[in-house]
XYZ file of C-alpha atoms in Angstrom:
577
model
C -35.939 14.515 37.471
C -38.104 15.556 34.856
C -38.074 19.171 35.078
C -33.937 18.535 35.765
C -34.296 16.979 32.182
C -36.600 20.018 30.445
C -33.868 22.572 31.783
C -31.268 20.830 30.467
C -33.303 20.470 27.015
C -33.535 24.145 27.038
C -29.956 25.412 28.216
C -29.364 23.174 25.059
C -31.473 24.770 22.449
C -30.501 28.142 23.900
C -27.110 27.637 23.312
C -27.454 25.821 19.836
C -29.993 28.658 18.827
C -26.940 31.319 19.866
C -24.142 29.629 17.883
C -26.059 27.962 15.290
C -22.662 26.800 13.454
C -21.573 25.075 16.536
C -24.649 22.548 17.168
C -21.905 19.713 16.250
C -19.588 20.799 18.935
C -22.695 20.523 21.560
C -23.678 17.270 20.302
C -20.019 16.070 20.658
C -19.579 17.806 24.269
C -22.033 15.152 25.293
C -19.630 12.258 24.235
C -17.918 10.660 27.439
C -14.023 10.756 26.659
C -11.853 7.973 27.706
C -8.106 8.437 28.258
C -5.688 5.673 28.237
C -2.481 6.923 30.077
C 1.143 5.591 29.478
C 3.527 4.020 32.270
C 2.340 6.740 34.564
C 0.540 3.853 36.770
C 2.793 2.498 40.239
C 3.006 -0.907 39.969
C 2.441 -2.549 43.564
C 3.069 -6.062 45.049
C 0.076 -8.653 45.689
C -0.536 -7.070 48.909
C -1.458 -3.548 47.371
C 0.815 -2.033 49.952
C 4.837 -2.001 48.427
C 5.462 -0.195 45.281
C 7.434 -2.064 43.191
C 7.767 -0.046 39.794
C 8.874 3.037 39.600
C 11.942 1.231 41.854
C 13.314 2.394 44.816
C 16.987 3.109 45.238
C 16.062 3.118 48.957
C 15.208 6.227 51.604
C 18.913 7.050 52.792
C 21.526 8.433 51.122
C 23.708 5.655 51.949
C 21.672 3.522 49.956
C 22.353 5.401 46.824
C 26.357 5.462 47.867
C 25.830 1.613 47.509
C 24.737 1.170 44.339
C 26.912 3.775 42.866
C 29.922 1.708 44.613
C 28.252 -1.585 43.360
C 27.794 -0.709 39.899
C 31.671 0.406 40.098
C 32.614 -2.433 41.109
C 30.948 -4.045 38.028
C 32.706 -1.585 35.939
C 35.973 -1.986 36.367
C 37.051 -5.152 36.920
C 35.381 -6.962 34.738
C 35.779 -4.410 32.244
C 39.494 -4.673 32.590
C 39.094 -8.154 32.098
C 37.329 -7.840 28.967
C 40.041 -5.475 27.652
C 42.953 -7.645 28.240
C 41.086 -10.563 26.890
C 38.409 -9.768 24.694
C 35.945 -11.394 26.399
C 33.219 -9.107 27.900
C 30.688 -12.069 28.382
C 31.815 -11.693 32.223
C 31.188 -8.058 32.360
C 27.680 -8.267 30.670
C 26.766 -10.843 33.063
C 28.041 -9.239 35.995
C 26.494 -6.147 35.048
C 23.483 -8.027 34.286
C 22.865 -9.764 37.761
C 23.713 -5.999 39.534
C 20.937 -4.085 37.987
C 18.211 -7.364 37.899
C 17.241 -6.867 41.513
C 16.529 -2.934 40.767
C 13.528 -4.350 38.827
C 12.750 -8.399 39.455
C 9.492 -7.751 41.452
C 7.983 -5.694 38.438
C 8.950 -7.842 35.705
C 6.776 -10.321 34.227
C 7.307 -14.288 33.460
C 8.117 -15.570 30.415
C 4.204 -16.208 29.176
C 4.314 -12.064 30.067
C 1.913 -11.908 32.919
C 2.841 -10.436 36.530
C 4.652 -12.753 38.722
C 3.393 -13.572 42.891
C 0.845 -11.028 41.749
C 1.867 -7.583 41.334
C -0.924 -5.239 39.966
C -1.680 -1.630 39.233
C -2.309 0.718 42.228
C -5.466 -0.630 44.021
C -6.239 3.416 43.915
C -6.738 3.291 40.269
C -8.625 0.024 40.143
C -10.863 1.711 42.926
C -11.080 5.165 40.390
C -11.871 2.500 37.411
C -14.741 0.725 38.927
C -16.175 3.834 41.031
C -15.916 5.621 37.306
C -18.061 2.542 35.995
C -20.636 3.551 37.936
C -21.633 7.113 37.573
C -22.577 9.623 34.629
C -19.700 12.316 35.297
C -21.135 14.924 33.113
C -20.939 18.241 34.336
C -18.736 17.279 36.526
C -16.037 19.698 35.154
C -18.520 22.852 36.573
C -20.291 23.121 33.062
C -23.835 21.212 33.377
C -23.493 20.088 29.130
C -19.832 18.228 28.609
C -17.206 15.912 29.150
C -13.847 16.754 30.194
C -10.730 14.709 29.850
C -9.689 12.908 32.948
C -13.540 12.311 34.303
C -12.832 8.618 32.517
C -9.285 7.522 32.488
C -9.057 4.233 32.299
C -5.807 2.892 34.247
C -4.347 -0.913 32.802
C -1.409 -2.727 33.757
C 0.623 -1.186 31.298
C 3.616 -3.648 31.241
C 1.053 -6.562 29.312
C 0.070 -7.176 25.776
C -1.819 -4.195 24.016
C -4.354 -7.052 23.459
C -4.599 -7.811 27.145
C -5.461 -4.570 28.363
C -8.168 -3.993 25.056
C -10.157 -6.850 26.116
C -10.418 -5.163 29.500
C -10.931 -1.972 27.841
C -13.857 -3.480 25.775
C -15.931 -4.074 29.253
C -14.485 -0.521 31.085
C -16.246 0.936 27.962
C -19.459 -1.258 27.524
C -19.912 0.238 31.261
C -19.425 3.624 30.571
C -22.012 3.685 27.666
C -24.617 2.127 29.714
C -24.261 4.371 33.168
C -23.899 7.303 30.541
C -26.740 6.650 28.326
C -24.244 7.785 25.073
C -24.467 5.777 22.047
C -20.917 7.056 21.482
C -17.521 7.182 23.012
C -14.129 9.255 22.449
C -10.750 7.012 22.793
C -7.779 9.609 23.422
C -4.588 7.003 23.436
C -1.354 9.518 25.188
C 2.050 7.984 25.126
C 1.803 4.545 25.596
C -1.843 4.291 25.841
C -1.678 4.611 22.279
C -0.494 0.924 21.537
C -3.708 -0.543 23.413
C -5.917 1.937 21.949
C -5.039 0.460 18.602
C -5.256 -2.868 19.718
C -8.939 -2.233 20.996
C -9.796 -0.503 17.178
C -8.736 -3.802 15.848
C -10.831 -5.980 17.772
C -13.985 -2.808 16.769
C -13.411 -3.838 13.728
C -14.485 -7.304 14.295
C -17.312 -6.520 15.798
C -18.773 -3.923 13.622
C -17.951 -7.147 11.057
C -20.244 -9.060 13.121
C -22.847 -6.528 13.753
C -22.144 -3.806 16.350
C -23.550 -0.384 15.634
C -20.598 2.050 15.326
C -19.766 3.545 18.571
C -16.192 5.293 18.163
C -16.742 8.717 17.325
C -13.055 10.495 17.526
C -9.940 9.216 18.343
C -7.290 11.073 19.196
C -3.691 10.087 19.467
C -1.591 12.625 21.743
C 2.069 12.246 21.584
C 1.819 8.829 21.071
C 4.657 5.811 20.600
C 1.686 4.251 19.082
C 3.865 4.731 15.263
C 6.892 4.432 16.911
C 9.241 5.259 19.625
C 12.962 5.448 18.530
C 14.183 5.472 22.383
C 13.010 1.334 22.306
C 13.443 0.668 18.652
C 17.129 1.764 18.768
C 18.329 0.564 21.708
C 16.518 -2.542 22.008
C 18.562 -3.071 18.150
C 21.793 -2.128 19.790
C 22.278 0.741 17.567
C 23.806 2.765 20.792
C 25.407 5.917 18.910
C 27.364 8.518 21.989
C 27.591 12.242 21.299
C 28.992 15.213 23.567
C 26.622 17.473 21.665
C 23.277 15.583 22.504
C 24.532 14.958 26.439
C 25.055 19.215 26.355
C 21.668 20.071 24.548
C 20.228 17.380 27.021
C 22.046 19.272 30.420
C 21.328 22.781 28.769
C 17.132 21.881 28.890
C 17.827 20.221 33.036
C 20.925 21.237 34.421
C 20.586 24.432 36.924
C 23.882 26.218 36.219
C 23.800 27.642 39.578
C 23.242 24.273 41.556
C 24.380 20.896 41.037
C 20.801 19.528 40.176
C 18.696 18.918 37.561
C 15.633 20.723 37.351
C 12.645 18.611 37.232
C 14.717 15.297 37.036
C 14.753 14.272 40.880
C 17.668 13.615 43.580
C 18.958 11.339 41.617
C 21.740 13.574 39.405
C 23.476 13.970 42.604
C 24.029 9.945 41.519
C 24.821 10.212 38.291
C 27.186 13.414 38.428
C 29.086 11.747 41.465
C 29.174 8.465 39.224
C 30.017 9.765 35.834
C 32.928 12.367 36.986
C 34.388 9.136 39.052
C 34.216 7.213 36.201
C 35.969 9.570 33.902
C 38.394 10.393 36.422
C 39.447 6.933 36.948
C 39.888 6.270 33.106
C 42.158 8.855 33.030
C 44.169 7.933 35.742
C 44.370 4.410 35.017
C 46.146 2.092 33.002
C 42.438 1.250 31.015
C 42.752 4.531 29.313
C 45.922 3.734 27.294
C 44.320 0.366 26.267
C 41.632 2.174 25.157
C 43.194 5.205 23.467
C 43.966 3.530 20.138
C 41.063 0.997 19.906
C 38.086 3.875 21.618
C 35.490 2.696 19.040
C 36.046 -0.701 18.609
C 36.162 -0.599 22.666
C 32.777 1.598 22.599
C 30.629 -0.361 20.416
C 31.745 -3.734 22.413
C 30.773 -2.851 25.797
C 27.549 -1.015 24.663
C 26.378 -3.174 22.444
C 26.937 -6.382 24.216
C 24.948 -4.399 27.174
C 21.858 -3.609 26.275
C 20.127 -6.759 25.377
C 20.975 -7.604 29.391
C 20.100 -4.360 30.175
C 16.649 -4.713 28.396
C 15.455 -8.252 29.398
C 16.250 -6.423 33.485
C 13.783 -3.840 32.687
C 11.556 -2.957 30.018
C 12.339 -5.623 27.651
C 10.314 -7.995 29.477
C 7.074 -5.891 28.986
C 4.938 -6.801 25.632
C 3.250 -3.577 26.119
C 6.518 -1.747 25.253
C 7.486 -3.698 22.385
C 3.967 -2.260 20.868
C 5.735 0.854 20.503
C 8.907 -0.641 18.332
C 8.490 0.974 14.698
C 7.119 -2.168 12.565
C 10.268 -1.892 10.334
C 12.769 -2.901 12.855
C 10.488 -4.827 15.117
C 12.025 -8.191 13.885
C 15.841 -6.961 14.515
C 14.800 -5.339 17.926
C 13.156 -9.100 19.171
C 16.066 -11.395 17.941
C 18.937 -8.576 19.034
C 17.087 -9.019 22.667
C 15.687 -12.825 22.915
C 17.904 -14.376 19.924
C 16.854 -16.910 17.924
C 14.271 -19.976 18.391
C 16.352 -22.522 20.023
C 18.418 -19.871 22.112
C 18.195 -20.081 25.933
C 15.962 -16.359 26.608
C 13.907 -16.963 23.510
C 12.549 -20.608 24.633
C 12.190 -18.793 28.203
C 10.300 -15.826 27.128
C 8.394 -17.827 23.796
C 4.606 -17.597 24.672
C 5.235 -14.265 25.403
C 6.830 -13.702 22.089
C 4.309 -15.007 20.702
C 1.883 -12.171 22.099
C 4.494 -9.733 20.873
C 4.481 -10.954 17.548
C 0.503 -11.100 17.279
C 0.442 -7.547 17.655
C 3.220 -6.808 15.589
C 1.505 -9.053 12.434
C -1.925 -7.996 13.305
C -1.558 -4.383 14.580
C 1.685 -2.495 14.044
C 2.228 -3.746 10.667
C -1.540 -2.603 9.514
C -2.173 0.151 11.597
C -3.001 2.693 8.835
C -5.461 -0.079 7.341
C -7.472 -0.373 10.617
C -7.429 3.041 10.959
C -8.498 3.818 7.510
C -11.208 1.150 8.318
C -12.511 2.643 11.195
C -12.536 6.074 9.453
C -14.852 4.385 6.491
C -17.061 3.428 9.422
C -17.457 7.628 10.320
C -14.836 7.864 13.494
C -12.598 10.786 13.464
C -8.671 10.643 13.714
C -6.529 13.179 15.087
C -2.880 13.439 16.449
C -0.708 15.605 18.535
C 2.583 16.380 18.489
C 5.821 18.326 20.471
C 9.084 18.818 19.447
C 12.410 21.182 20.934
C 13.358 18.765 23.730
C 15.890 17.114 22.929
C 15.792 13.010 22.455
C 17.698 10.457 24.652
C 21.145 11.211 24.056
C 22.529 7.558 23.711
C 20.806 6.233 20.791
C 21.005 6.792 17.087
C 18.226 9.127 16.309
C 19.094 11.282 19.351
C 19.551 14.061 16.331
C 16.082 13.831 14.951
C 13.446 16.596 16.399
C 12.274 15.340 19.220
C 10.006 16.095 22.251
C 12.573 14.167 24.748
C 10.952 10.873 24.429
C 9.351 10.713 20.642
C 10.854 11.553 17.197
C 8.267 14.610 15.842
C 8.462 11.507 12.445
C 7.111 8.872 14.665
C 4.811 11.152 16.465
C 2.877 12.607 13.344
C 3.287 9.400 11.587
C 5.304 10.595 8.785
C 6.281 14.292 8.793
C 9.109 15.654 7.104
C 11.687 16.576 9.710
C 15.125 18.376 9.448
C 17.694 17.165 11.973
C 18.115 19.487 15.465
C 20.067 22.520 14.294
C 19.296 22.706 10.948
C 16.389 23.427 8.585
C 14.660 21.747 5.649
C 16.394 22.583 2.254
C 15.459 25.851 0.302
C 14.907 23.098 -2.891
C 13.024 20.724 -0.923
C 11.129 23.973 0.279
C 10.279 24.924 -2.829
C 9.166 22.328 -4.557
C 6.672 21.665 -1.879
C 5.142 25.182 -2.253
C 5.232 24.683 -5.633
C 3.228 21.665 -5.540
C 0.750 23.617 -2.861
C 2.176 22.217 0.651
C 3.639 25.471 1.439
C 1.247 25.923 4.553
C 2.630 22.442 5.765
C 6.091 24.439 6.415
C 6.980 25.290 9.937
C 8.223 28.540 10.577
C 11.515 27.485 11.565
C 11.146 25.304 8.321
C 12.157 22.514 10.264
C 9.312 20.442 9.647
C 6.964 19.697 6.696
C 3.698 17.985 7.976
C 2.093 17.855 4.456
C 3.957 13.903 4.508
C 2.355 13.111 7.670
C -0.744 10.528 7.362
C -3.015 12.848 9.166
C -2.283 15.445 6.564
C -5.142 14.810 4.284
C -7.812 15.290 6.644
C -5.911 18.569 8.367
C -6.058 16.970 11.957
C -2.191 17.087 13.232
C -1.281 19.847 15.298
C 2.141 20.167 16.533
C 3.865 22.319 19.388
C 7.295 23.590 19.755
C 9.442 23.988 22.938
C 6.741 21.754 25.073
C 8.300 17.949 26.824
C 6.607 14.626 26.093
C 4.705 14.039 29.435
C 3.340 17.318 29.864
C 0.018 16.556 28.976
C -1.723 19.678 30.260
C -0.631 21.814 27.544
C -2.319 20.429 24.746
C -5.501 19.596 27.064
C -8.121 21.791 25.951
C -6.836 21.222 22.509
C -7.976 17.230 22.766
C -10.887 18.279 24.444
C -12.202 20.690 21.643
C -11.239 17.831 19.060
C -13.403 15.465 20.743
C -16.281 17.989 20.970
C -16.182 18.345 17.597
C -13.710 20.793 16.413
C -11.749 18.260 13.690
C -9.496 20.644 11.842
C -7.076 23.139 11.968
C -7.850 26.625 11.475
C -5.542 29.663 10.831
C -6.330 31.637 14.445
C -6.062 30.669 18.051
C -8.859 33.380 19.016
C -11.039 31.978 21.799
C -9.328 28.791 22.278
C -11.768 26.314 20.929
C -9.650 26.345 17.137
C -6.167 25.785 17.325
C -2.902 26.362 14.451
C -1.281 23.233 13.275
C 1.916 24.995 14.517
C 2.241 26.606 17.716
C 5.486 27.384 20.424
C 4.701 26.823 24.466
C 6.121 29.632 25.808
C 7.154 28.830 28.957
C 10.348 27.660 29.789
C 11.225 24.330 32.192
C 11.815 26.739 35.011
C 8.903 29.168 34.322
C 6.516 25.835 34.204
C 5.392 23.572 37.257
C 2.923 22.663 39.413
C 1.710 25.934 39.983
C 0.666 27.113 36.642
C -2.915 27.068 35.722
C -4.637 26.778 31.920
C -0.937 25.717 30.418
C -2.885 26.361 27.419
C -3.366 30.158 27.942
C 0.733 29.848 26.715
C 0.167 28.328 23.084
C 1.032 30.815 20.474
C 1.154 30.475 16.658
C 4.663 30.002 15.772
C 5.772 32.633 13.311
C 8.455 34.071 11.713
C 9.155 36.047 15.060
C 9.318 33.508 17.539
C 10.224 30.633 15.213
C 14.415 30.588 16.379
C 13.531 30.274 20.193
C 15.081 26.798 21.352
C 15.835 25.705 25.094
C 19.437 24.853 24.264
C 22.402 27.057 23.367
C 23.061 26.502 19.990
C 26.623 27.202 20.066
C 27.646 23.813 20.998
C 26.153 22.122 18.264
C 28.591 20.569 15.763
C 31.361 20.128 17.515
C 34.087 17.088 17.194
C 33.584 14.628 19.179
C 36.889 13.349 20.488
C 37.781 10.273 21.827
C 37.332 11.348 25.345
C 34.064 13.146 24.627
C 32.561 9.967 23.629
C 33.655 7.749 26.469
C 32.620 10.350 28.819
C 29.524 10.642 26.968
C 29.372 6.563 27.421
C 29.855 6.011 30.930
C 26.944 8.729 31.236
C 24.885 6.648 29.378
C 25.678 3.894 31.340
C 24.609 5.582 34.366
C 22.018 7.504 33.016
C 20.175 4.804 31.384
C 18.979 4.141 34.644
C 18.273 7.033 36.231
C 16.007 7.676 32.345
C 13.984 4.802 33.634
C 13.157 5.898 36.460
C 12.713 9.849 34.914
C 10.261 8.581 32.467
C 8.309 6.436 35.017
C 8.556 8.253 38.655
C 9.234 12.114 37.385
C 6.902 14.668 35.593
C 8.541 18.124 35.036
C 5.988 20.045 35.489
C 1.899 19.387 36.104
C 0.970 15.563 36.468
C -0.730 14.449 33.614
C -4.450 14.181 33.331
């Protein structure tokens, strides 16, 4: 063991006696990195043998042909009913108890803990506690380093952010000690951003009472952790239909030579069979001359009165998404969903309101206060970024850049952002060069990060044309920030510095499984490639009509579904680390 230790001591020196500038980014190397994940986690029954979340819409097609017929059935005649007498209370209801049993055996009580028992995979409680055990350096084929992935710790991501921190506290007591680091790196992607902050507000309190600062980097990669407009929109009811968004949205999925959706599952057969039935049969019905002269009275009715149903079915019953609802709105978004104290789903869901709101007062609401708090204490902030994909096309910042999940705003917490298909102002321009931001300006000049909070201290990258959940394109990036390498720098060159804007140049159907070192496809984004999108812009700006928007809605209506599942059960492209 000894002479194992003296060679390592030497490879060491060697190397730090070779790149003398770099003797930070081999100290930093030697800093485990832990990854918290988003929803990528099954969720299985008490057993450990069912999955119960992603949900199944069974093996057999003729499965599928019953729920489309189902949800039909739910449509139409209780929609009729509501159009004839104003009263859609029926057709929320209906619609209500037809989706419930898609999800019931994921969702949690009303104190927001798992009911008879459901739990994460037992495979990734196996990987947490096996991880908890041994030193994984090297174990990436270079004898000196961490690499992302050798610690990801998996959580029951539908609980509190406060829940899964406490159990994040011991997973990372454990790592330290079968280690032997005095430090650790948090990287929070997605969702595993909202616990990540949870856990640096409970650091706080113990470096209040104490503890040795241990944090040294956190990174933040594509996180909801500022905000995610999908949840904060819809979960307000602010449900806004456009034929341009559903096109740019087919344009990045649909195969134009086959009747699938590239990357989305078997599922489109479902909701192309559904949402041509549906349109079909509102043309050749008596419902569409009821609707004709009333369409957006008639459109905000049954889509607003929807989605708080549609919410406490599925994710609204989760505390660990309502971390992700931008502080702002989280009030609105809570009594749009559960009403008011008093109301029948607020006293049923109240203790675990009361979670929700703890994080809300204590964490959303200060965020950039216990960040700026840990940085005072010498840990290192970073955040990544992806836009050109574009958002959920049913809610009402579908038209803000977007990497098909997060808002490029949210996900730099606070850059300057035209709206998809247009550019920043030549005045606004201006007057930000003028005032020295002019290397904050995209190429596209689309986006202005100087605004961002991460701005100051130069550590917010951002990457055009790349989707949400592919995580392996900006993997080495993480990696090299938690080694050491804290700010941007104006070449790509070996691939340990990185340009605060770059383009993935790969397309959806260029990129899956196969592809190796995604990031070996970064390039700076200049003037050159700065007008490459994934959509065809020609679309954009048309009139919506009347019939554009309902077909548009009973897409959504559909679709919303078959989004859950995307976002849960379906990666386009490499799984994430």
């Amino acid at each position: 063991m000894k002479k194992i230790i003296s060679l390592l001591l030497v490879l060491i020196m060697t190397f730090s006696l070779a790149l003398p500038a770099s003797a930070a980014m081999a100290d930093g190397k030697k800093v485990p990195i832990i990854v918290l994940r988003g929803d990528g986690t099954d969720i299985y029954d008490k057993t450990g043998e069912k999955i119960v979340w992603p949900v199944s819409l069974g093996d057999e097609e003729g499965d599928k042909d019953q729920l489309i017929d189902s949800i039909i059935d739910v449509i139409f005649p209780h929609l009729v009913t509501g159009l004839l007498t104003g009263n859609y209370d029926g057709y929320y209801e209906a619609f209500y108890q037809a989706v419930l049993p898609l999800f019931d055996e994921a969702l949690l009580d009303g104190s927001g803990n798992p009911i008879d028992g459901t739990q994460i995979d037992p495979s990734a409680q196996a990987t947490n506690a096996e991880r908890r055990r041994y030193n994984t350096i090297g174990w990436g084929g270079e004898p000196d380093r961490y690499n992302m992935g050798e610690y990801t710790f998996y959580y029951d991501w539908r609980l509190s952010p406060y829940d899964t921190a406490e159990k994040l506290d011991a997973y990372i007591a454990d790592v330290m000690r079968v280690t032997g680091s005095d430090e650790i790196n948090l990287v929070g992607l997605c969702l595993g951003g909202t616990p990540v902050l949870a856990y640096l507000d409970m650091y706080l309190d113990k470096l209040a009472a104490g503890t040795k600062p241990y944090i040294k980097n956190v990174m933040f990669d594509t996180t909801v952790a500022f905000g995610c407009d999908v949840f904060t929109d819809a979960f307000r009811g602010k449900i806004d239909l456009d034929s341009n968004g559903m096109q740019r949205f087919l344009d990045q999925y649909m195969d134009p030579d086959e009747a699938s959706f590239d990357g989305l599952g078997d599922m489109a057969v479902m909701v192309n069979e559904l949402v041509f039935t549906t349109y079909e049969l509102l043309r050749e019905t008596t419902v569409a001359d009821q609707v004709f002269g009333s369409a957006e009275e008639f459109y905000a009715v049954i889509a607003g009165g929807l989605v708080p149903k549609l919410a406490i079915a599925s994710y609204g019953s989760f505390p660990g998404y309502w971390g992700s609802i931008k502080p702002e709105y989280y009030e609105e978004a809570r009594d749009y969903v559960f009403g008011k104290p008093g109301d029948e789903m607020y006293e049923e869901y109240k203790v675990m309101i009361e979670k929700m709101d703890k994080f809300h007062k204590e964490v959303s609401s200060q965020m950039f206060n216990i960040i700026d708090e840990c940085k005072a204490n010498g840990t290192h902030f970073g955040t990544v970024a992806k836009y050109g994909y574009q958002h959920y096309p049913f809610i009402e910042s579908q038209n803000k850049l977007a990497d098909g999940l997060i808002s490029l705003e949210s996900a730099t917490a606070g850059a300057t952002c035209s709206l998809v298909g247009e550019t920043l102002t030549d005045a606004y321009i201006a007057e930000r060069i003028e005032k020295g931001y002019g290397d904050f300006i995209s190429a596209d000049k689309q986006v202005d990060l100087s605004t961002s909070y991460f701005a100051p201290t130069d550590t917010v990258w951002v990457i055009k044309n790349a989707i949400h959940d592919d995580f392996a394109v900006e993997k080495r990036l993480v990696e090299n920030f938690c080694w050491g390498k804290n700010e941007t720098v104006a070449t790509l060159k070996d691939k340990t510095v990185y340009e605060r804007f770059m383009l993935f140049t790969l397309t959806p159907d260029e990129y899956d499984s196969d592809v190796q070192n995604a990031d070996d496809y970064l390039v700076p984004l200049v003037d050159d490639n700065k007008d490459e999108t994934l959509w065809d812009d020609t679309d954009v700006g048309q009139e919506s009509t009347i019939w554009t928007k309902l077909a548009a809605l009973f897409r959504w209506l559909t679709a919303m579904l078959k989004f859950i599942l995307r976002i849960t059960a379906e990666n386009p492209g490499p799984a994430p680390v």
